[in-house]
Amino acid sequence: NIGSEGCKWLSKALQINNSLTRIGLYGNNIGSDGYNLLSEVLKTNSSLTSLNLRENGVGNEGYHQLIEALQVN
């Protein structure tokens, strides 16, 4: 369970990542703060092709942020 704090560190790593293609964050309680962080980094990260975010306690707003970020990428 990395929570939003762990998601902050993961997002920083993803800013410089150019080889990681899959991440499984199932059930890590990243919440809306974590979704915000991931949404920002997904706008520029082009190597990640699979991201499992099931069971992370976020509503439609978090999903919409991710969708918008992926449309930019």
Coordinates of N, CA and C in Angstrom, one line a residue:
N1 N 0.8 -1.2 0.0 CA 0.0 0.0 0.0 C 0.9 1.2 0.0
I2 N 1.1 1.8 -1.2 CA 2.0 3.0 -1.3 C 1.3 4.3 -0.9
G3 N 0.0 4.4 -1.0 CA -0.7 5.6 -0.7 C -0.3 6.7 -1.7
S4 N -0.8 7.9 -1.3 CA -0.5 9.1 -2.2 C 1.0 9.5 -2.1
E5 N 1.6 9.3 -0.9 CA 3.0 9.6 -0.7 C 3.9 8.8 -1.6
G6 N 3.6 7.5 -1.6 CA 4.4 6.6 -2.5 C 4.2 7.0 -4.0
C7 N 3.0 7.4 -4.3 CA 2.6 7.8 -5.7 C 3.4 9.0 -6.1
K8 N 3.7 9.9 -5.1 CA 4.5 11.1 -5.4 C 5.9 10.6 -5.9
W9 N 6.5 9.7 -5.2 CA 7.8 9.2 -5.6 C 7.8 8.4 -6.9
L10 N 6.8 7.7 -7.1 CA 6.6 6.9 -8.3 C 6.5 7.9 -9.5
S11 N 5.7 9.0 -9.3 CA 5.6 10.0 -10.4 C 6.9 10.6 -10.7
K12 N 7.7 10.9 -9.7 CA 9.0 11.5 -10.0 C 9.9 10.6 -10.8
A13 N 9.8 9.3 -10.5 CA 10.6 8.3 -11.2 C 10.1 8.2 -12.7
L14 N 8.8 8.3 -12.9 CA 8.2 8.1 -14.2 C 8.5 9.3 -15.1
Q15 N 8.9 10.4 -14.5 CA 9.3 11.6 -15.3 C 10.5 11.3 -16.1
I16 N 11.4 10.5 -15.6 CA 12.7 10.2 -16.2 C 12.7 8.8 -16.8
N17 N 11.7 8.0 -16.6 CA 11.7 6.7 -17.1 C 11.5 6.6 -18.6
N18 N 12.3 5.8 -19.3 CA 12.1 5.5 -20.7 C 12.1 4.1 -21.0
S19 N 12.0 3.2 -20.0 CA 12.0 1.8 -20.3 C 10.9 1.0 -19.6
L20 N 10.4 1.5 -18.5 CA 9.3 0.8 -17.8 C 8.0 0.8 -18.6
T21 N 7.4 -0.3 -18.9 CA 6.2 -0.3 -19.7 C 5.0 -0.7 -19.0
R22 N 5.1 -1.4 -17.8 CA 3.9 -1.8 -17.1 C 4.1 -1.6 -15.6
I23 N 3.0 -1.1 -15.0 CA 2.9 -0.9 -13.5 C 1.6 -1.4 -13.0
G24 N 1.7 -2.2 -11.9 CA 0.5 -2.7 -11.3 C 0.3 -2.0 -9.9
L25 N -0.7 -1.2 -9.8 CA -0.9 -0.4 -8.5 C -2.3 -0.9 -7.9
Y26 N -2.7 -2.1 -8.2 CA -4.0 -2.6 -7.7 C -4.0 -2.5 -6.2
G27 N -5.1 -1.9 -5.7 CA -5.3 -1.8 -4.2 C -4.3 -1.1 -3.4
N28 N -3.7 0.0 -3.9 CA -2.7 0.7 -3.2 C -3.2 2.0 -2.5
N29 N -4.5 2.2 -2.6 CA -5.1 3.4 -1.9 C -4.4 4.7 -2.2
I30 N -4.1 4.9 -3.5 CA -3.5 6.2 -3.9 C -4.4 7.4 -3.9
G31 N -5.7 7.1 -3.9 CA -6.7 8.2 -3.8 C -6.6 9.3 -4.9
S32 N -7.3 10.3 -4.7 CA -7.4 11.4 -5.7 C -6.0 12.1 -5.8
D33 N -5.3 12.3 -4.7 CA -4.0 13.0 -4.8 C -3.0 12.2 -5.7
G34 N -3.0 10.8 -5.6 CA -2.2 10.0 -6.4 C -2.6 10.0 -7.9
Y35 N -3.9 10.1 -8.1 CA -4.4 10.2 -9.5 C -4.0 11.5 -10.1
N36 N -4.0 12.6 -9.3 CA -3.6 13.9 -9.8 C -2.1 13.8 -10.3
L37 N -1.3 13.2 -9.4 CA 0.2 13.1 -9.7 C 0.4 12.2 -11.0
L38 N -0.2 11.1 -11.0 CA -0.1 10.2 -12.2 C -0.6 10.9 -13.5
S39 N -1.7 11.6 -13.3 CA -2.2 12.2 -14.5 C -1.3 13.2 -15.1
E40 N -0.6 14.0 -14.3 CA 0.4 14.9 -14.8 C 1.6 14.3 -15.5
V41 N 2.1 13.2 -14.9 CA 3.3 12.6 -15.5 C 2.9 11.8 -16.7
L42 N 1.7 11.3 -16.8 CA 1.2 10.5 -18.0 C 1.1 11.4 -19.2
K43 N 1.1 12.7 -19.0 CA 1.0 13.6 -20.2 C 2.3 13.6 -21.0
T44 N 3.4 13.2 -20.3 CA 4.7 13.2 -21.0 C 5.4 11.9 -21.1
N45 N 5.0 10.9 -20.3 CA 5.7 9.6 -20.3 C 5.1 8.8 -21.4
S46 N 6.0 8.4 -22.4 CA 5.5 7.7 -23.5 C 5.9 6.2 -23.5
S47 N 6.6 5.8 -22.5 CA 7.0 4.3 -22.5 C 6.0 3.5 -21.8
L48 N 5.3 4.0 -20.9 CA 4.3 3.2 -20.1 C 3.1 2.8 -21.0
T49 N 2.9 1.5 -21.1 CA 1.8 1.1 -22.0 C 0.6 0.4 -21.2
S50 N 0.9 0.0 -19.9 CA -0.1 -0.7 -19.1 C 0.0 -0.2 -17.7
L51 N -1.2 0.2 -17.1 CA -1.2 0.8 -15.8 C -2.5 0.2 -15.1
N52 N -2.3 -0.6 -14.1 CA -3.5 -1.2 -13.4 C -3.7 -0.3 -12.1
L53 N -4.9 0.4 -12.1 CA -5.2 1.3 -11.0 C -6.5 0.8 -10.3
R54 N -6.9 -0.4 -10.5 CA -8.1 -0.9 -9.8 C -8.0 -0.8 -8.3
E55 N -9.2 -0.6 -7.7 CA -9.3 -0.6 -6.2 C -8.4 0.4 -5.5
N56 N -8.5 1.6 -6.0 CA -7.6 2.7 -5.4 C -8.4 3.8 -4.8
G57 N -9.7 3.6 -4.6 CA -10.5 4.6 -3.8 C -10.5 6.0 -4.4
V58 N -10.9 6.0 -5.7 CA -11.1 7.3 -6.4 C -12.3 7.3 -7.2
G59 N -13.0 8.4 -7.4 CA -14.2 8.4 -8.1 C -14.0 8.9 -9.6
N60 N -15.1 9.3 -10.1 CA -15.1 9.6 -11.6 C -14.2 10.8 -11.9
E61 N -14.0 11.7 -10.9 CA -13.1 12.8 -11.2 C -11.7 12.4 -11.5
G62 N -11.2 11.4 -10.7 CA -9.8 10.9 -10.9 C -9.7 10.2 -12.3
Y63 N -10.8 9.4 -12.7 CA -10.7 8.8 -14.0 C -10.7 9.8 -15.1
H64 N -11.5 10.8 -15.0 CA -11.5 11.9 -16.0 C -10.2 12.5 -16.2
Q65 N -9.5 12.7 -15.1 CA -8.1 13.3 -15.1 C -7.2 12.4 -15.9
L66 N -7.3 11.1 -15.6 CA -6.4 10.2 -16.4 C -6.7 10.2 -17.9
I67 N -8.0 10.2 -18.2 CA -8.4 10.2 -19.6 C -7.9 11.4 -20.3
E68 N -8.0 12.5 -19.7 CA -7.5 13.8 -20.3 C -6.0 13.7 -20.5
A69 N -5.3 13.2 -19.5 CA -3.8 13.1 -19.6 C -3.4 12.1 -20.7
L70 N -4.1 11.1 -20.9 CA -3.8 10.1 -21.9 C -4.2 10.6 -23.3
Q71 N -5.1 11.5 -23.4 CA -5.5 12.1 -24.7 C -4.4 13.1 -25.1
V72 N -3.7 13.7 -24.2 CA -2.5 14.6 -24.5 C -1.3 13.8 -24.9
N73 N -1.1 12.7 -24.3 CA 0.1 11.8 -24.6 C -0.1 11.2 -25.9

